[in-house]
mmCIF file of C-alpha atoms and ligand atoms in Angstrom:
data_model
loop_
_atom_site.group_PDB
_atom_site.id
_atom_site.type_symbol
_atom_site.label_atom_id
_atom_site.label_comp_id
_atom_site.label_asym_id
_atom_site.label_seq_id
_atom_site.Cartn_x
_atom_site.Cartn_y
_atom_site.Cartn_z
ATOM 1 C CA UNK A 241 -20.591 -12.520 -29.879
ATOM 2 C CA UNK A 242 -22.605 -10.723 -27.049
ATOM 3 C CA UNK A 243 -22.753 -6.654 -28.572
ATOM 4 C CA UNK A 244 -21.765 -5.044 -25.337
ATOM 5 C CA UNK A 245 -18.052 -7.014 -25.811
ATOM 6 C CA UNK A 246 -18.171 -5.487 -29.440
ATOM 7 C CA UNK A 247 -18.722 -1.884 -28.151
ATOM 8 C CA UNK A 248 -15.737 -2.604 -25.491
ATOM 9 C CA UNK A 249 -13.827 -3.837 -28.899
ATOM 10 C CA UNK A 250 -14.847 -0.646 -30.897
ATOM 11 C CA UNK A 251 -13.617 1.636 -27.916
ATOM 12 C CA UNK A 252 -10.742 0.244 -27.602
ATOM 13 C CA UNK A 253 -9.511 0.531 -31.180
ATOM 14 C CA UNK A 254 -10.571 4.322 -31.060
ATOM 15 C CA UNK A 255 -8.835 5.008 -27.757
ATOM 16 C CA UNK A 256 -11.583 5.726 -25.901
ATOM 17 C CA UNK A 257 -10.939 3.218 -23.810
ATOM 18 C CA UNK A 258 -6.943 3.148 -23.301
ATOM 19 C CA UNK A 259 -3.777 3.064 -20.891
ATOM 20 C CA UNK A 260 -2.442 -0.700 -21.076
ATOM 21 C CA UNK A 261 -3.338 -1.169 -17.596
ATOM 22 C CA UNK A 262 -7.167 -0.264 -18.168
ATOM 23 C CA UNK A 263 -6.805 -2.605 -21.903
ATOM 24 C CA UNK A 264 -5.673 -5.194 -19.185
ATOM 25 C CA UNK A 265 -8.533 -5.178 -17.000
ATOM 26 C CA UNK A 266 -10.936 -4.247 -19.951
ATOM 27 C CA UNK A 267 -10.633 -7.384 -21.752
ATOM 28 C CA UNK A 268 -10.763 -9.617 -18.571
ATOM 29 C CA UNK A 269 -14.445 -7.917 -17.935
ATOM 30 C CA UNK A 270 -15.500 -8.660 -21.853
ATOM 31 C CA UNK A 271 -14.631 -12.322 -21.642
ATOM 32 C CA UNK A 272 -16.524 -12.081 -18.325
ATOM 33 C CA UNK A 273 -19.583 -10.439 -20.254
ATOM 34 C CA UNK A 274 -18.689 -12.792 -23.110
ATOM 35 C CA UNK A 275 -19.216 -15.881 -20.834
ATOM 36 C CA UNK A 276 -22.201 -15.295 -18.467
ATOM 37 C CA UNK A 277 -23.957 -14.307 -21.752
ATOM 38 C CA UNK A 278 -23.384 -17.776 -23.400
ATOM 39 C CA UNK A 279 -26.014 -19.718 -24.069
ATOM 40 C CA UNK A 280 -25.440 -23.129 -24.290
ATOM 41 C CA UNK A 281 -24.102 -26.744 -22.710
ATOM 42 C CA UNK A 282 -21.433 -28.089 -24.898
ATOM 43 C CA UNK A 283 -18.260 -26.948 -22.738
ATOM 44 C CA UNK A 284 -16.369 -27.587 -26.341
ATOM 45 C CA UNK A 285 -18.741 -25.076 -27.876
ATOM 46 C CA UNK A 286 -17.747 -22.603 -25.190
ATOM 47 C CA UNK A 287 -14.337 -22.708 -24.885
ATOM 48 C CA UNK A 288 -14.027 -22.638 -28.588
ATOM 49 C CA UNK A 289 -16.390 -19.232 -28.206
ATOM 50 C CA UNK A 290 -14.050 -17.670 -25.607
ATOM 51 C CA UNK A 291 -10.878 -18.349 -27.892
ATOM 52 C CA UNK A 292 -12.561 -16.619 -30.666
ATOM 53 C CA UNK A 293 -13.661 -13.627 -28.383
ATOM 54 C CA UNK A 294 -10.098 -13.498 -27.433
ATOM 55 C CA UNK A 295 -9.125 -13.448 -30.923
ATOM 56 C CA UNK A 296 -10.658 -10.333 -32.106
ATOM 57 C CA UNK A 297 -10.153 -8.312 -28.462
ATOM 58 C CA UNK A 298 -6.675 -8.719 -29.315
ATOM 59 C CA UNK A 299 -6.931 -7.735 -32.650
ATOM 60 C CA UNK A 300 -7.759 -4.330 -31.457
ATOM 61 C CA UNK A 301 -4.330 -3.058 -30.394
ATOM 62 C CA UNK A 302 -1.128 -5.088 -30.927
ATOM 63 C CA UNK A 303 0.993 -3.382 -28.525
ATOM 64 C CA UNK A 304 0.057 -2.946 -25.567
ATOM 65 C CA UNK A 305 0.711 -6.491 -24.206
ATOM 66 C CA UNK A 306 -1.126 -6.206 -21.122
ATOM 67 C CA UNK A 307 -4.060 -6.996 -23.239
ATOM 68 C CA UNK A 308 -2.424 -10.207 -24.618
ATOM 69 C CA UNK A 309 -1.936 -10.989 -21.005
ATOM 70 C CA UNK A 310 -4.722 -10.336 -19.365
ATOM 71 C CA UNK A 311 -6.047 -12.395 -21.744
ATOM 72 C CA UNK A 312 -3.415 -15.714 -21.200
ATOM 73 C CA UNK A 313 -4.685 -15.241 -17.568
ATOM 74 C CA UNK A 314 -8.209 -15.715 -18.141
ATOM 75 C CA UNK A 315 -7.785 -18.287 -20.836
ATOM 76 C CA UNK A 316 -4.911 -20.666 -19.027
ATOM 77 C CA UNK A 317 -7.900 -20.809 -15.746
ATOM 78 C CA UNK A 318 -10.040 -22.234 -18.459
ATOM 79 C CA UNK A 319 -8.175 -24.762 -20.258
ATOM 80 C CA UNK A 320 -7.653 -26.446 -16.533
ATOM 81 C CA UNK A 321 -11.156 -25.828 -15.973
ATOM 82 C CA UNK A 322 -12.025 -27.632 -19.051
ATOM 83 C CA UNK A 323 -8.890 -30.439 -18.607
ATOM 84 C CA UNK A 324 -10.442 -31.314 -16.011
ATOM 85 C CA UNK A 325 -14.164 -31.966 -17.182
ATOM 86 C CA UNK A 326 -16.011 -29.178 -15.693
ATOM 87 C CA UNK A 327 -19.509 -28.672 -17.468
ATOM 88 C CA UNK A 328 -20.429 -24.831 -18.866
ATOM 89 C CA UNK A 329 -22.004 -23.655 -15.514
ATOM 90 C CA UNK A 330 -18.671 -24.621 -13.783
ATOM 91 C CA UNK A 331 -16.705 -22.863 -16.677
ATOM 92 C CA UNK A 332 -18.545 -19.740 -16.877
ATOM 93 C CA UNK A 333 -17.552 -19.375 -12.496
ATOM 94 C CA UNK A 334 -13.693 -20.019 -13.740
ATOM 95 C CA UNK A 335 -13.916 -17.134 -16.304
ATOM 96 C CA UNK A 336 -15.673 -15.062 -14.326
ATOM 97 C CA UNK A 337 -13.395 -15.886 -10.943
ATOM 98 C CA UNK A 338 -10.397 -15.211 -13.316
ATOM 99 C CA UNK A 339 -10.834 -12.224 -14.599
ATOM 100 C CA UNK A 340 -12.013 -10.717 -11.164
ATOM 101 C CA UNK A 341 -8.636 -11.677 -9.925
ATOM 102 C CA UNK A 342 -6.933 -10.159 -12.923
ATOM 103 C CA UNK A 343 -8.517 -7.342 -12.388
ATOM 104 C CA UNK A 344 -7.876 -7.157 -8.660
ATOM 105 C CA UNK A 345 -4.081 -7.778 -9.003
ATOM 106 C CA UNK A 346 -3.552 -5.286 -11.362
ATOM 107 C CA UNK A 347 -5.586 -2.649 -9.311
ATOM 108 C CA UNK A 348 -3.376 -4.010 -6.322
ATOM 109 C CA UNK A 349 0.035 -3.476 -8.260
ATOM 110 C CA UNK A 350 -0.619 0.105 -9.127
ATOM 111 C CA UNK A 351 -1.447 0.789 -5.839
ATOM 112 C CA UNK A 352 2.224 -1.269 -4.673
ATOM 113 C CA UNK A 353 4.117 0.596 -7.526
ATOM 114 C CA UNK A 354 2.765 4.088 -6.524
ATOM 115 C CA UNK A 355 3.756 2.818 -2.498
ATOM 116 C CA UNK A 356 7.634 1.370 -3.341
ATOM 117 C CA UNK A 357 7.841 4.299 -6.456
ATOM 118 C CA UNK A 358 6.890 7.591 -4.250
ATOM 119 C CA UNK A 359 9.810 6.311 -1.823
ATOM 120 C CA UNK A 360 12.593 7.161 -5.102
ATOM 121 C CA UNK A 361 10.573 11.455 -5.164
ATOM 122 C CA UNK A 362 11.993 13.889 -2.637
ATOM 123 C CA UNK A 363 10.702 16.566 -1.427
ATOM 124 C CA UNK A 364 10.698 19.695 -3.583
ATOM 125 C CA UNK A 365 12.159 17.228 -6.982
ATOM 126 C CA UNK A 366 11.059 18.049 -10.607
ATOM 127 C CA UNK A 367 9.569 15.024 -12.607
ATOM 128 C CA UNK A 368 9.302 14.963 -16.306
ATOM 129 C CA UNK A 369 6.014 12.737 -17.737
ATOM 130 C CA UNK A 370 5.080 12.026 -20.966
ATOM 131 C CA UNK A 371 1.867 10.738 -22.152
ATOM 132 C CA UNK A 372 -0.917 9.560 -19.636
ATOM 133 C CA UNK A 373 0.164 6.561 -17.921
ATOM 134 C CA UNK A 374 -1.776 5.860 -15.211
ATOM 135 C CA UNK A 375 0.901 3.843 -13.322
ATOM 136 C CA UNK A 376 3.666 6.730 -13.684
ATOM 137 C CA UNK A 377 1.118 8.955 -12.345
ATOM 138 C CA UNK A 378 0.034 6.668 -9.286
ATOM 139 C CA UNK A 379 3.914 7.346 -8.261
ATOM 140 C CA UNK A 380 3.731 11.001 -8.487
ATOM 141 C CA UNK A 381 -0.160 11.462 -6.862
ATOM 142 C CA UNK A 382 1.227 9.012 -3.741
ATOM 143 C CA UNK A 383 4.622 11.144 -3.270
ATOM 144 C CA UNK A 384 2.087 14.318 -3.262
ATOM 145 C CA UNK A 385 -0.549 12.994 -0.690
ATOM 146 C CA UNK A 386 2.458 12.115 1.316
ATOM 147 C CA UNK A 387 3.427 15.201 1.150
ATOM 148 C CA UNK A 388 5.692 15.908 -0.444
ATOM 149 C CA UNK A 389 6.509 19.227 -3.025
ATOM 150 C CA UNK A 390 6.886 18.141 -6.189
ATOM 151 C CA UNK A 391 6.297 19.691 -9.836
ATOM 152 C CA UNK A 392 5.922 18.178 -12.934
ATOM 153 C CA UNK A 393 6.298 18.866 -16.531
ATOM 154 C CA UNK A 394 3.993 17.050 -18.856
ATOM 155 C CA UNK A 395 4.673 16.615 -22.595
ATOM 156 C CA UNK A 396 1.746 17.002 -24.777
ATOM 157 C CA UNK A 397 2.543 14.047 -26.627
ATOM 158 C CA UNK A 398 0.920 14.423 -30.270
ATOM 159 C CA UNK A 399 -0.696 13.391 -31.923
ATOM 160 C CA UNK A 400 -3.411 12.606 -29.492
ATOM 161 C CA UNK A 401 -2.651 15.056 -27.065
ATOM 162 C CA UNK A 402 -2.986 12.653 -23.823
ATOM 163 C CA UNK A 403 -0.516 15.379 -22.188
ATOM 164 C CA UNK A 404 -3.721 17.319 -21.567
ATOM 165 C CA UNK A 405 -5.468 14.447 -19.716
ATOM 166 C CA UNK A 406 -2.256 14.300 -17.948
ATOM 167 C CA UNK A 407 -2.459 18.075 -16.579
ATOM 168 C CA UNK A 408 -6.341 17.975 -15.609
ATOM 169 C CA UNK A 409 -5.069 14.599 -13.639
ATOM 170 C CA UNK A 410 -2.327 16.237 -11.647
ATOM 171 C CA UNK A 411 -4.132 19.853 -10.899
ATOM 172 C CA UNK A 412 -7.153 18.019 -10.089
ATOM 173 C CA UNK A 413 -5.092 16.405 -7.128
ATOM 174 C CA UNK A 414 -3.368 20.144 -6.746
ATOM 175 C CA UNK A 415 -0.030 19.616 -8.193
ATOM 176 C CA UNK A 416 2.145 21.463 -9.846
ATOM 177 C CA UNK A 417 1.998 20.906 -13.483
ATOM 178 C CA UNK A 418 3.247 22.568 -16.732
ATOM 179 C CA UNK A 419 2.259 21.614 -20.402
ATOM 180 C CA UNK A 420 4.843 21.853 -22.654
ATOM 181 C CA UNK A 421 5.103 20.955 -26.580
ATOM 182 C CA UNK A 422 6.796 18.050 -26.967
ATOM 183 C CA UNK A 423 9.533 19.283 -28.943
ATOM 184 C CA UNK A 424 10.481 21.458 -25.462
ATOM 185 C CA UNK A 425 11.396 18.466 -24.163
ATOM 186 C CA UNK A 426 15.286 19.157 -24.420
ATOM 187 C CA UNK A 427 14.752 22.457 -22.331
ATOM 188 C CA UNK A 428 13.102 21.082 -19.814
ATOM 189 C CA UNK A 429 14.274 18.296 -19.040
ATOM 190 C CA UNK A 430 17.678 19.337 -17.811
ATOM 191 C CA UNK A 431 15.478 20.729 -14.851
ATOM 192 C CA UNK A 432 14.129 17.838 -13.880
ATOM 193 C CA UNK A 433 14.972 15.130 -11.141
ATOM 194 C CA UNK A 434 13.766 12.307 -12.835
ATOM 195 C CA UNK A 435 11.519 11.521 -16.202
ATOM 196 C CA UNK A 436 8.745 9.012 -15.533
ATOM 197 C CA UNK A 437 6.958 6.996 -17.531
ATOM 198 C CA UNK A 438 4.941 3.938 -18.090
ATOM 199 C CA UNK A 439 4.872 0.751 -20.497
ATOM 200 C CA UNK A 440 2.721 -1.278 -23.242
ATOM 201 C CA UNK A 441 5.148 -3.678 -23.246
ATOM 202 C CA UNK A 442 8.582 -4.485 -21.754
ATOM 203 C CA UNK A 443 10.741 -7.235 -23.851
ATOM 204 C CA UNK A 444 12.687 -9.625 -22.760
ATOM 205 C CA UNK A 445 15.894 -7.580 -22.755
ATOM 206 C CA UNK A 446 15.148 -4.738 -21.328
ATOM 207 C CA UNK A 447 13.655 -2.865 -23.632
ATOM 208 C CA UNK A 448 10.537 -0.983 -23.209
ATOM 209 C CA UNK A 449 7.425 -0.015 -25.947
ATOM 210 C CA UNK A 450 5.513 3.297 -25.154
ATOM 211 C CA UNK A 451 3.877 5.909 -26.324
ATOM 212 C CA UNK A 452 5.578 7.814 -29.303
ATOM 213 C CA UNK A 453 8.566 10.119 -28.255
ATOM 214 C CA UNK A 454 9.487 8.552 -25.031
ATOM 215 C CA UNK A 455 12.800 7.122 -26.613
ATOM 216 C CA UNK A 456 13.981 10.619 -27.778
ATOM 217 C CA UNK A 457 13.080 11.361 -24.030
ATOM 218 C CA UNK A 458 15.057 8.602 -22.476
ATOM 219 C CA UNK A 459 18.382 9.502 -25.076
ATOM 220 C CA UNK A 460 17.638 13.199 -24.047
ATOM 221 C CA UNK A 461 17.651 12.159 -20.010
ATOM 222 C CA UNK A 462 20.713 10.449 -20.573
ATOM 223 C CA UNK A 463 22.512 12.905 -22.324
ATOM 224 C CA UNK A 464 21.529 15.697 -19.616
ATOM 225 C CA UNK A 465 22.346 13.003 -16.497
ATOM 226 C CA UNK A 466 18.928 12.507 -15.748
ATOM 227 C CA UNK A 467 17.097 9.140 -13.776
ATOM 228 C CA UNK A 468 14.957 7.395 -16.546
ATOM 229 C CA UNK A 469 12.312 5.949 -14.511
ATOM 230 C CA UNK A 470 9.093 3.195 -16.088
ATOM 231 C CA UNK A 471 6.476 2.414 -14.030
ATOM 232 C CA UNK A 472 5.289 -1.189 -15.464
ATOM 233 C CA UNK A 473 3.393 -3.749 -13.539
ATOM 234 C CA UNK A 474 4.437 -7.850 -14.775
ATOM 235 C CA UNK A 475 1.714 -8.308 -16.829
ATOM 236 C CA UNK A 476 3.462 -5.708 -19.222
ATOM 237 C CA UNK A 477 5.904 -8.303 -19.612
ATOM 238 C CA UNK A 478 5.650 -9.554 -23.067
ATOM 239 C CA UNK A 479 7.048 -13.195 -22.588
ATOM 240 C CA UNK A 480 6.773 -13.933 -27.093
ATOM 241 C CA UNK A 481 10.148 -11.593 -26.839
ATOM 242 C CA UNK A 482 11.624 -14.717 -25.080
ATOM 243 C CA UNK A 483 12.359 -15.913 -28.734
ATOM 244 C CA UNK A 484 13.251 -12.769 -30.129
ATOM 245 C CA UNK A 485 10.105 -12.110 -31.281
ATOM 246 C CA UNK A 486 10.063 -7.970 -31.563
ATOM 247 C CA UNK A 487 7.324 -6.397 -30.158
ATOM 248 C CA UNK A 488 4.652 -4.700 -32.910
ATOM 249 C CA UNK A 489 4.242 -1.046 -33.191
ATOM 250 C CA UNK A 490 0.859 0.018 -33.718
ATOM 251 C CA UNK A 491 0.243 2.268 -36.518
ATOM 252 C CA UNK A 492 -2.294 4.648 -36.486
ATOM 253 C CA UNK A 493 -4.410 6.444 -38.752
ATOM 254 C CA UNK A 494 -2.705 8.945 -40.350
ATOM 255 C CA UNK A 495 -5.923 11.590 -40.292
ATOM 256 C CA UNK A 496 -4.911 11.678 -36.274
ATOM 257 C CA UNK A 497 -1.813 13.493 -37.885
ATOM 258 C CA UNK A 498 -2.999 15.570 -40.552
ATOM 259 C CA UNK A 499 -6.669 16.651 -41.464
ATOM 260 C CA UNK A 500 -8.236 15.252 -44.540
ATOM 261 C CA UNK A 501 -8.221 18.618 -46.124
ATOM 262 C CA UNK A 502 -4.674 19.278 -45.654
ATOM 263 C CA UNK A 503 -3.776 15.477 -47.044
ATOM 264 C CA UNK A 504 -5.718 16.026 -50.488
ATOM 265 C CA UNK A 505 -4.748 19.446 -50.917
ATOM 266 C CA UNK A 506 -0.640 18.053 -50.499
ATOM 267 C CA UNK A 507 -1.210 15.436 -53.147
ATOM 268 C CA UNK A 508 1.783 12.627 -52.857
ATOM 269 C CA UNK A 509 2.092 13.397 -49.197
ATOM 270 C CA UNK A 510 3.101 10.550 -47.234
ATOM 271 C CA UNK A 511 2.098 10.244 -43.401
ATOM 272 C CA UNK A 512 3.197 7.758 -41.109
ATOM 273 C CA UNK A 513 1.693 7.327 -37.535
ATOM 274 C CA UNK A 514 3.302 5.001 -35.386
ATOM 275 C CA UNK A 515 1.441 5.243 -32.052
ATOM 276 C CA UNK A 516 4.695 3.810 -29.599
ATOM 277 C CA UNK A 517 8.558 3.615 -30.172
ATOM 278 C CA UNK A 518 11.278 1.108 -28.391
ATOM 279 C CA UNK A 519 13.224 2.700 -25.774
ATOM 280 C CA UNK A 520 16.644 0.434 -25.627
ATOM 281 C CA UNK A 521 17.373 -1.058 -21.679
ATOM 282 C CA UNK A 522 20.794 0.804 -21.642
ATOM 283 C CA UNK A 523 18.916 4.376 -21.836
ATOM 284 C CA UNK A 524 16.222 3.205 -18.420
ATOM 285 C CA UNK A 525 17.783 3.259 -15.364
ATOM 286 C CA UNK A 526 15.287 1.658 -13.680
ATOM 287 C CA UNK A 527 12.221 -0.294 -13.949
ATOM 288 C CA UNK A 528 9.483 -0.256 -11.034
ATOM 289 C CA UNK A 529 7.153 -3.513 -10.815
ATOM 290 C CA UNK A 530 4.938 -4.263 -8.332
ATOM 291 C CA UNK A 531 7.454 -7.136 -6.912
ATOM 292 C CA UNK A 532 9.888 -4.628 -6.474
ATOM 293 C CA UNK A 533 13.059 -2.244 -8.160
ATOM 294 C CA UNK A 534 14.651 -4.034 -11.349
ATOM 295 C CA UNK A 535 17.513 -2.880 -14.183
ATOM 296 C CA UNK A 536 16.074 -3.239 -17.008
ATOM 297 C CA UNK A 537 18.706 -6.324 -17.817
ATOM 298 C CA UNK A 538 16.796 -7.988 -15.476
ATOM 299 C CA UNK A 539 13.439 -7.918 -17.190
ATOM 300 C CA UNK A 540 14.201 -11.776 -18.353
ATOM 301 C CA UNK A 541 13.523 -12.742 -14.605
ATOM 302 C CA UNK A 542 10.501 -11.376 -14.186
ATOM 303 C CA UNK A 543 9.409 -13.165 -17.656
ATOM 304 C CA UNK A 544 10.878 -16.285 -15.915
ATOM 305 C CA UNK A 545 9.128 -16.234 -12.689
ATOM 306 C CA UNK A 546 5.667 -15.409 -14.521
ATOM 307 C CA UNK A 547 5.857 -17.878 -17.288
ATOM 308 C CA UNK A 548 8.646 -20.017 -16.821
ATOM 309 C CA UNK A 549 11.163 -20.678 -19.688
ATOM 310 C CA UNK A 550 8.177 -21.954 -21.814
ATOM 311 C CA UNK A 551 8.163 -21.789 -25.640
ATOM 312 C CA UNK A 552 4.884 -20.109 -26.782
ATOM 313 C CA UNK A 553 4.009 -22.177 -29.271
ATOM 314 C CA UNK A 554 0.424 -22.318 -29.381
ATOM 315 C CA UNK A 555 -1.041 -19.810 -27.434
ATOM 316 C CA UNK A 556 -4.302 -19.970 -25.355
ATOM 317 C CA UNK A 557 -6.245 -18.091 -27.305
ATOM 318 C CA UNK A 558 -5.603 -20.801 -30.583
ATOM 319 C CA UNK A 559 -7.452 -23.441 -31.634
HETATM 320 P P1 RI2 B 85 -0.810 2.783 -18.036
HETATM 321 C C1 RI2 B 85 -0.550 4.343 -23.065
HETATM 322 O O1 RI2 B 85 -0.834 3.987 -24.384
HETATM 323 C C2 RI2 B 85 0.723 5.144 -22.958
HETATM 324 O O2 RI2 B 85 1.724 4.713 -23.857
HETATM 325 C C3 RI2 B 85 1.075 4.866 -21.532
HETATM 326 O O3 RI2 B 85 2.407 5.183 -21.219
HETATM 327 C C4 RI2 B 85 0.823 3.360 -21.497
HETATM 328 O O4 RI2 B 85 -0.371 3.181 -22.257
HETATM 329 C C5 RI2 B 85 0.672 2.773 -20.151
HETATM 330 O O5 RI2 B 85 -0.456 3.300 -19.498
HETATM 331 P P2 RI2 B 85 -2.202 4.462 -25.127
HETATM 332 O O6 RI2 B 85 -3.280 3.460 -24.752
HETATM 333 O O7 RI2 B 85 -1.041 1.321 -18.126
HETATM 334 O O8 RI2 B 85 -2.536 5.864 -24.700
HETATM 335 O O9 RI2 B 85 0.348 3.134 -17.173
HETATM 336 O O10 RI2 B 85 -1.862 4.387 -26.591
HETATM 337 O O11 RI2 B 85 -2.067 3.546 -17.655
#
């Protein structure tokens, strides 16, 4: 496997590559690397090398299934490809036309979520965030350049502290922002206009994966009447929760939670450090795609219209 798609690998699994939407496109440019790197003629050789590349990108994080996507995308251009007899040469252009155009869709629905989201932010409203989501955030920056007044709390979302990327985001583009811990969340929400946030994965039903703590946030917004908003393009979409299949929740290291010193001093400690929780569809009040303004009930359309009522089976990436 070509070493610059095992670096992109290793930075994913440490975070410093992150945001499901960058994942997405991340993984679309290393089975781009992966394939104009190939040396080789045997179009059986190479499509069996691309499937394996798959395989271990997605063994870097299990929820956020924009990766899992991304990768279906790629990989469903090149089974055709291959169907249909193309040589290696031919192949690699398929890859490499596919995973431009992932990319460039999913650059294109930020930028349509941030246009048709901004419209739902008056002036002078109060919007809580959590995490660093770069689509929930494309919202908020649009409603500003057009405008309009707007202040935000940010969470600081431990144990990774992505609330701080947050802040330097929104003050960069001269926002009003306000760190908070995350267990403030109950105070400070009441004074908001809306909570926004975006997805690693939105099931079948409704229900939407994301960063640690945004479910307490969405129960806490509903208790104190406020709009639950998630920004989440289609290729969050995980279409295995067709079957029921639940969505995975990454878990952590644990020495992101507690230092080492601290765990062998506290001998018989036990640490758990599940990186996203499941926000149920009757807590969201509404779901922003790029094809528009959705309940969350209606996430099983979207799943339709992208993958048709299919039974995943075998995926792409299988042998
Ligand atoms: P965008 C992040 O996960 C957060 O959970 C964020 O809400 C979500 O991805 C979506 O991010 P992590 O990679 O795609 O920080 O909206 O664990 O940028």
């Amino acid at each position: 496997m070509d070493k610059k798609v095992v670096d992109i690998a290793e930075d994913i699994k440490s975070m410093k590559i992150r945001g499901a939407a960058k994942i997405g496109r991340t993984v679309a440019e290393a089975l781009k690397i992966e394939a104009e790197n190939y040396k080789g003629n045997d179009p059986i050789k190479f499509v069996s090398d691309i499937k394996e590349t798959a395989r271990f990108l997605i063994a870097t994080r299990p929820t956020a299934v924009s990766l899992e996507n991304s990768l279906r995308y790629v990989l469903t251009e090149l089974e055709k490809g291959h169907n249909d007899g193309r040589d290696v040469t031919s192949l690699k252009k398929i890859v490499s036309k596919a995973a431009n155009d992932f990319c460039e869709n999913s650059n294109r629905a930020l930028e349509k979520i941030a246009e048709i989201g901004s419209k739902r932010i008056r002036d002078g409203d109060v919007i809580f965030v959590n995490c660093n989501s770069s689509v929930a955030l494309g919202i908020i920056k649009k409603a500003h350049r057009d405008g309009k007044k707007i202040k935000v709390y940010a969470n600081e979302t431990r144990p990774r502290f992505q609330g701080l990327l947050t802040a330097k985001e929104l003050l960069d583009e001269g926002i009003d922002v306000t760190l908070i811990v995350d267990s403030a969340a109950r105070l400070f929400i009441k004074r908001a206009n809306h909570v926004i946030t975006g997805a690693d994965a939105v099931a079948a039903n409704g229900a939407v994966a994301n960063k640690i703590g945004t479910a307490t946030l969405a129960l806490i917004a509903h208790e104190a009447r406020v709009n639950f908003i998630v920004a989440a393009e289609t290729y969050k979409f995980n279409p295995r929760t067709y079957s029921g299949e639940l969505i995975e929740i990454e878990e952590r290291d644990i020495f992101e939670v507690i230092s080492k010193e601290d765990y062998e001093r506290l001998k018989g400690l036990k640490v758990k450090n599940p990186a996203f929780d499941i926000t149920p569809p009757e807590y969201i009040d509404l779901i922003i795609t790029e094809k528009g303004l959705i309940a969350p009930q209606a996430a099983i359309l979207v799943l339709k219209e992208t993958y048709g009522l299919g039974s995943f089976e075998k995926e792409p990436w299988e042998d």
